[in-house]
Amino acid sequence: DGGITQSPKYLFRKEGQNVTLSCEQNLNHDAMYWYRQDPGQGLRLIYYSQIVNDFQKGDIAEGYSVSREKKESFPLTVTSAQKNPTAFYLCASKGGQVGQPQHFGDGTRLSIL
Amino acid sequence: AQKITQTQPGMFVQEKEAVTLDCTYDTSDQSYGLFWYKQPSSGEMIFLIYQGSYDEQNATEGRYSLNFQKARKSANLVISASQLGDSAMYFCAMREYDYKLSFGAGTTVTVRA
């Protein structure tokens, strides 16, 4: 079955530590996205990539970094510069046609120890 | 300025009744798309329905229909014959020229037996 796999499901970060969230898709989609969701809130765009080796900042990119070395993979690193990283992180991908929806992974819950 | 406004933080609906979730949007683009997603308590985002700005007919998908009023910039979701499994958070989202999605704050729907 095609889909998006996010790992781990739960992640804990110590102060001053960088952590990396994995996102892999086998849908052959060119575009991939990272969102942050705080409790009771909507999704906010962190970074997105429309093609391999290229990515753009979203609305809340500070304290995060990404890479897109392979079409299937779009890992997100939450750096120590992100002072409030506790949130639910969702990865999505999208095919090329205009009306195609973004498909989402199951998310990673990040907490501070 | 908010691009997507969902004014109902929470709603209760009786099983088998219909419920309408409000969504208004703000854009100066002529070409845009509107999406509705469902987020159960487990966290995954499930695509429900899509309406393109040039689509003349309101979109329907099973028990979901989208009441699209372009002049009023509204894209309300109607869920007919509510089921207990419809209890979830519902998000309205808009895609503009840059193919990014902007999400509203969401509406929590609770279906009562």
mmCIF file of C-alpha atoms in Angstrom:
data_model
loop_
_atom_site.group_PDB
_atom_site.id
_atom_site.type_symbol
_atom_site.label_atom_id
_atom_site.label_comp_id
_atom_site.label_asym_id
_atom_site.label_seq_id
_atom_site.Cartn_x
_atom_site.Cartn_y
_atom_site.Cartn_z
ATOM 1 C CA ASP A 1 0.000 0.000 0.000
ATOM 2 C CA GLY A 2 1.247 3.473 -0.844
ATOM 3 C CA GLY A 3 1.483 5.964 1.934
ATOM 4 C CA ILE A 4 3.511 8.219 4.180
ATOM 5 C CA THR A 5 5.445 6.859 7.137
ATOM 6 C CA GLN A 6 6.499 9.102 9.991
ATOM 7 C CA SER A 7 8.790 7.930 12.746
ATOM 8 C CA PRO A 8 9.042 7.829 15.621
ATOM 9 C CA LYS A 9 5.457 8.160 16.846
ATOM 10 C CA TYR A 10 6.663 9.734 20.113
ATOM 11 C CA LEU A 11 9.912 11.602 20.679
ATOM 12 C CA PHE A 12 11.442 13.257 23.696
ATOM 13 C CA ARG A 13 14.040 15.982 23.518
ATOM 14 C CA LYS A 14 16.454 17.139 26.172
ATOM 15 C CA GLU A 15 17.383 20.785 26.526
ATOM 16 C CA GLY A 16 20.001 21.832 23.982
ATOM 17 C CA GLN A 17 19.545 18.734 21.853
ATOM 18 C CA ASN A 18 18.757 18.499 18.155
ATOM 19 C CA VAL A 19 16.295 15.805 17.119
ATOM 20 C CA THR A 20 15.323 14.556 13.672
ATOM 21 C CA LEU A 21 11.845 13.441 12.623
ATOM 22 C CA SER A 22 11.643 11.027 9.734
ATOM 23 C CA CYS A 23 9.162 11.224 6.856
ATOM 24 C CA GLU A 24 9.177 8.699 4.006
ATOM 25 C CA GLN A 25 6.654 8.383 1.173
ATOM 26 C CA ASN A 26 6.197 5.777 -1.553
ATOM 27 C CA LEU A 27 3.498 7.664 -3.455
ATOM 28 C CA ASN A 28 5.985 9.018 -6.011
ATOM 29 C CA HIS A 29 4.949 12.559 -5.084
ATOM 30 C CA ASP A 30 7.216 15.459 -5.924
ATOM 31 C CA ALA A 31 5.994 17.838 -3.215
ATOM 32 C CA MET A 32 6.419 17.277 0.526
ATOM 33 C CA TYR A 33 5.489 19.416 3.531
ATOM 34 C CA TRP A 34 6.065 19.676 7.283
ATOM 35 C CA TYR A 35 3.435 21.129 9.605
ATOM 36 C CA ARG A 36 3.310 21.858 13.294
ATOM 37 C CA GLN A 37 0.082 21.534 15.290
ATOM 38 C CA ASP A 38 -0.324 22.855 18.820
ATOM 39 C CA PRO A 39 -3.183 21.571 21.031
ATOM 40 C CA GLY A 40 -6.587 22.710 19.809
ATOM 41 C CA GLN A 41 -5.057 24.609 16.909
ATOM 42 C CA GLY A 42 -4.821 24.344 13.158
ATOM 43 C CA LEU A 43 -1.737 23.331 11.182
ATOM 44 C CA ARG A 44 1.083 25.756 10.497
ATOM 45 C CA LEU A 45 3.568 25.223 7.676
ATOM 46 C CA ILE A 46 7.217 24.827 8.699
ATOM 47 C CA TYR A 47 8.979 23.907 5.432
ATOM 48 C CA TYR A 48 8.015 22.541 2.065
ATOM 49 C CA SER A 49 9.772 21.056 -0.928
ATOM 50 C CA GLN A 50 8.393 20.890 -4.442
ATOM 51 C CA ILE A 51 11.310 18.956 -5.925
ATOM 52 C CA VAL A 52 14.411 17.063 -4.861
ATOM 53 C CA ASN A 53 17.306 19.239 -3.648
ATOM 54 C CA ASP A 54 15.061 22.261 -3.236
ATOM 55 C CA PHE A 55 12.977 23.485 -0.295
ATOM 56 C CA GLN A 56 11.418 26.702 0.983
ATOM 57 C CA LYS A 57 10.606 28.135 4.382
ATOM 58 C CA GLY A 58 7.023 28.160 5.486
ATOM 59 C CA ASP A 59 5.400 30.425 8.046
ATOM 60 C CA ILE A 60 7.281 29.190 11.133
ATOM 61 C CA ALA A 61 10.682 27.927 9.922
ATOM 62 C CA GLU A 62 12.821 29.431 12.710
ATOM 63 C CA GLY A 63 14.501 26.739 14.796
ATOM 64 C CA TYR A 64 13.903 24.009 12.198
ATOM 65 C CA SER A 65 15.903 22.629 9.278
ATOM 66 C CA VAL A 66 15.170 20.144 6.488
ATOM 67 C CA SER A 67 16.852 18.327 3.630
ATOM 68 C CA ARG A 68 15.504 16.746 0.435
ATOM 69 C CA GLU A 69 18.216 14.527 -0.974
ATOM 70 C CA LYS A 70 15.808 11.849 -2.191
ATOM 71 C CA LYS A 71 12.313 12.087 -3.606
ATOM 72 C CA GLU A 72 10.986 9.678 -1.002
ATOM 73 C CA SER A 73 12.436 11.334 2.075
ATOM 74 C CA PHE A 74 12.007 14.728 3.778
ATOM 75 C CA PRO A 75 13.459 14.665 7.314
ATOM 76 C CA LEU A 76 12.850 17.544 9.725
ATOM 77 C CA THR A 77 15.412 18.527 12.359
ATOM 78 C CA VAL A 78 14.188 20.413 15.398
ATOM 79 C CA THR A 79 17.216 22.336 16.589
ATOM 80 C CA SER A 80 18.067 23.645 20.042
ATOM 81 C CA ALA A 81 17.177 27.107 18.700
ATOM 82 C CA GLN A 82 13.508 26.107 18.732
ATOM 83 C CA LYS A 83 12.620 27.134 22.280
ATOM 84 C CA ASN A 84 9.120 25.700 22.352
ATOM 85 C CA PRO A 85 9.261 22.476 20.337
ATOM 86 C CA THR A 86 6.528 20.552 22.172
ATOM 87 C CA ALA A 87 3.894 19.920 19.502
ATOM 88 C CA PHE A 88 2.444 17.403 17.076
ATOM 89 C CA TYR A 89 4.327 17.294 13.770
ATOM 90 C CA LEU A 90 2.687 16.172 10.548
ATOM 91 C CA CYS A 91 4.350 15.394 7.250
ATOM 92 C CA ALA A 92 2.429 15.469 3.969
ATOM 93 C CA SER A 93 3.013 14.858 0.290
ATOM 94 C CA LYS A 94 1.134 15.821 -2.845
ATOM 95 C CA GLY A 95 0.936 14.666 -6.429
ATOM 96 C CA GLY A 96 1.168 16.980 -9.420
ATOM 97 C CA GLN A 97 -2.447 17.562 -10.432
ATOM 98 C CA VAL A 98 -4.063 20.792 -9.242
ATOM 99 C CA GLY A 99 -7.005 19.259 -7.394
ATOM 100 C CA GLN A 100 -4.967 16.572 -5.683
ATOM 101 C CA PRO A 101 -5.133 16.745 -1.872
ATOM 102 C CA GLN A 102 -2.137 16.545 0.386
ATOM 103 C CA HIS A 103 -1.770 13.098 1.946
ATOM 104 C CA PHE A 104 -0.645 13.020 5.560
ATOM 105 C CA GLY A 105 1.371 10.693 7.737
ATOM 106 C CA ASP A 106 0.232 9.692 11.225
ATOM 107 C CA GLY A 107 2.356 12.328 12.929
ATOM 108 C CA THR A 108 5.083 12.523 15.580
ATOM 109 C CA ARG A 109 4.445 13.896 19.071
ATOM 110 C CA LEU A 110 7.506 15.718 20.377
ATOM 111 C CA SER A 111 7.898 16.565 24.059
ATOM 112 C CA ILE A 112 10.592 18.197 26.151
ATOM 113 C CA LEU A 113 12.143 16.192 28.982
ATOM 114 C CA ALA B 1 -4.828 38.488 8.164
ATOM 115 C CA GLN B 2 -6.474 35.108 8.566
ATOM 116 C CA LYS B 3 -6.942 33.361 5.247
ATOM 117 C CA ILE B 4 -9.334 30.738 6.599
ATOM 118 C CA THR B 5 -11.868 31.415 9.349
ATOM 119 C CA GLN B 6 -13.801 28.709 11.136
ATOM 120 C CA THR B 7 -16.026 30.435 13.684
ATOM 121 C CA GLN B 8 -17.428 27.361 15.457
ATOM 122 C CA PRO B 9 -14.912 25.953 17.969
ATOM 123 C CA GLY B 10 -17.209 23.063 18.869
ATOM 124 C CA MET B 11 -20.550 21.580 17.888
ATOM 125 C CA PHE B 12 -22.830 18.839 19.141
ATOM 126 C CA VAL B 13 -25.045 16.897 16.758
ATOM 127 C CA GLN B 14 -27.510 14.091 17.293
ATOM 128 C CA GLU B 15 -26.811 10.805 15.553
ATOM 129 C CA LYS B 16 -28.512 10.570 12.126
ATOM 130 C CA GLU B 17 -28.953 14.338 11.871
ATOM 131 C CA ALA B 18 -27.104 16.653 9.478
ATOM 132 C CA VAL B 19 -24.537 19.220 10.591
ATOM 133 C CA THR B 20 -23.062 22.217 8.779
ATOM 134 C CA LEU B 21 -19.534 23.423 9.528
ATOM 135 C CA ASP B 22 -18.786 26.994 8.536
ATOM 136 C CA CYS B 23 -15.708 28.129 6.634
ATOM 137 C CA THR B 24 -14.984 31.533 5.140
ATOM 138 C CA TYR B 25 -11.833 32.381 3.232
ATOM 139 C CA ASP B 26 -9.918 35.390 2.027
ATOM 140 C CA THR B 27 -7.946 35.469 -1.200
ATOM 141 C CA SER B 28 -7.347 37.749 -4.161
ATOM 142 C CA ASP B 29 -6.426 34.811 -6.428
ATOM 143 C CA GLN B 30 -8.873 33.828 -9.165
ATOM 144 C CA SER B 31 -7.691 30.231 -9.109
ATOM 145 C CA TYR B 32 -7.730 28.475 -5.746
ATOM 146 C CA GLY B 33 -8.911 25.283 -4.134
ATOM 147 C CA LEU B 34 -10.739 24.501 -0.915
ATOM 148 C CA PHE B 35 -10.289 21.300 1.051
ATOM 149 C CA TRP B 36 -11.865 19.767 4.120
ATOM 150 C CA TYR B 37 -9.971 17.340 6.352
ATOM 151 C CA LYS B 38 -11.078 15.263 9.337
ATOM 152 C CA GLN B 39 -8.750 14.677 12.286
ATOM 153 C CA PRO B 40 -9.856 11.969 14.759
ATOM 154 C CA SER B 41 -8.390 11.898 18.251
ATOM 155 C CA SER B 42 -5.637 9.578 16.992
ATOM 156 C CA GLY B 43 -4.212 12.527 15.046
ATOM 157 C CA GLU B 44 -4.099 11.515 11.395
ATOM 158 C CA MET B 45 -5.506 13.932 8.810
ATOM 159 C CA ILE B 46 -8.105 12.381 6.516
ATOM 160 C CA PHE B 47 -9.013 14.158 3.273
ATOM 161 C CA LEU B 48 -12.778 14.486 2.826
ATOM 162 C CA ILE B 49 -13.659 16.744 -0.091
ATOM 163 C CA TYR B 50 -12.284 19.294 -2.573
ATOM 164 C CA GLN B 51 -13.803 22.270 -4.412
ATOM 165 C CA GLY B 52 -11.980 24.195 -7.121
ATOM 166 C CA SER B 53 -12.738 27.880 -7.573
ATOM 167 C CA TYR B 54 -13.858 27.326 -11.157
ATOM 168 C CA ASP B 55 -16.072 24.331 -10.366
ATOM 169 C CA GLU B 56 -19.675 25.272 -11.028
ATOM 170 C CA GLN B 57 -21.205 22.360 -9.150
ATOM 171 C CA ASN B 58 -20.889 21.908 -5.407
ATOM 172 C CA ALA B 59 -18.640 18.963 -4.587
ATOM 173 C CA THR B 60 -20.109 15.842 -3.003
ATOM 174 C CA GLU B 61 -18.426 12.726 -1.627
ATOM 175 C CA GLY B 62 -20.792 10.228 -0.048
ATOM 176 C CA ARG B 63 -22.263 11.833 3.090
ATOM 177 C CA TYR B 64 -20.104 14.943 2.658
ATOM 178 C CA SER B 65 -21.072 17.919 0.537
ATOM 179 C CA LEU B 66 -19.499 21.309 0.181
ATOM 180 C CA ASN B 67 -21.771 24.344 -0.009
ATOM 181 C CA PHE B 68 -19.616 26.693 -2.089
ATOM 182 C CA GLN B 69 -20.739 30.323 -2.279
ATOM 183 C CA LYS B 70 -18.031 32.119 -4.205
ATOM 184 C CA ALA B 71 -19.395 35.653 -3.899
ATOM 185 C CA ARG B 72 -19.602 35.272 -0.137
ATOM 186 C CA LYS B 73 -16.241 33.471 0.002
ATOM 187 C CA SER B 74 -17.681 30.627 1.982
ATOM 188 C CA ALA B 75 -17.151 26.871 1.683
ATOM 189 C CA ASN B 76 -19.278 25.171 4.309
ATOM 190 C CA LEU B 77 -19.097 21.419 4.872
ATOM 191 C CA VAL B 78 -22.348 19.524 5.315
ATOM 192 C CA ILE B 79 -22.260 16.068 6.900
ATOM 193 C CA SER B 80 -25.521 14.236 6.417
ATOM 194 C CA ALA B 81 -26.828 11.390 8.583
ATOM 195 C CA SER B 82 -24.174 11.835 11.276
ATOM 196 C CA GLN B 83 -22.582 8.730 12.760
ATOM 197 C CA LEU B 84 -20.734 8.264 16.057
ATOM 198 C CA GLY B 85 -17.533 7.800 14.062
ATOM 199 C CA ASP B 86 -17.885 11.340 12.715
ATOM 200 C CA SER B 87 -16.815 12.730 16.106
ATOM 201 C CA ALA B 88 -13.534 14.478 15.302
ATOM 202 C CA MET B 89 -11.946 17.814 14.544
ATOM 203 C CA TYR B 90 -12.637 19.201 11.075
ATOM 204 C CA PHE B 91 -10.351 21.587 9.230
ATOM 205 C CA CYS B 92 -11.018 23.787 6.254
ATOM 206 C CA ALA B 93 -7.974 24.610 4.110
ATOM 207 C CA MET B 94 -7.259 26.719 1.038
ATOM 208 C CA ARG B 95 -4.672 26.290 -1.688
ATOM 209 C CA GLU B 96 -3.621 29.426 -3.530
ATOM 210 C CA TYR B 97 -1.298 30.024 -6.481
ATOM 211 C CA ASP B 98 1.793 28.746 -4.651
ATOM 212 C CA TYR B 99 0.208 25.361 -3.865
ATOM 213 C CA LYS B 100 0.662 25.807 -0.126
ATOM 214 C CA LEU B 101 -2.284 25.065 2.131
ATOM 215 C CA SER B 102 -3.565 27.504 4.743
ATOM 216 C CA PHE B 103 -5.610 25.867 7.496
ATOM 217 C CA GLY B 104 -8.345 27.200 9.712
ATOM 218 C CA ALA B 105 -8.367 26.667 13.485
ATOM 219 C CA GLY B 106 -10.788 23.771 13.184
ATOM 220 C CA THR B 107 -14.215 22.785 14.528
ATOM 221 C CA THR B 108 -14.680 19.924 16.971
ATOM 222 C CA VAL B 109 -17.775 17.854 16.231
ATOM 223 C CA THR B 110 -19.247 15.558 18.866
ATOM 224 C CA VAL B 111 -21.982 13.164 17.740
ATOM 225 C CA ARG B 112 -24.417 12.136 20.461
ATOM 226 C CA ALA B 113 -26.211 8.770 20.429
#
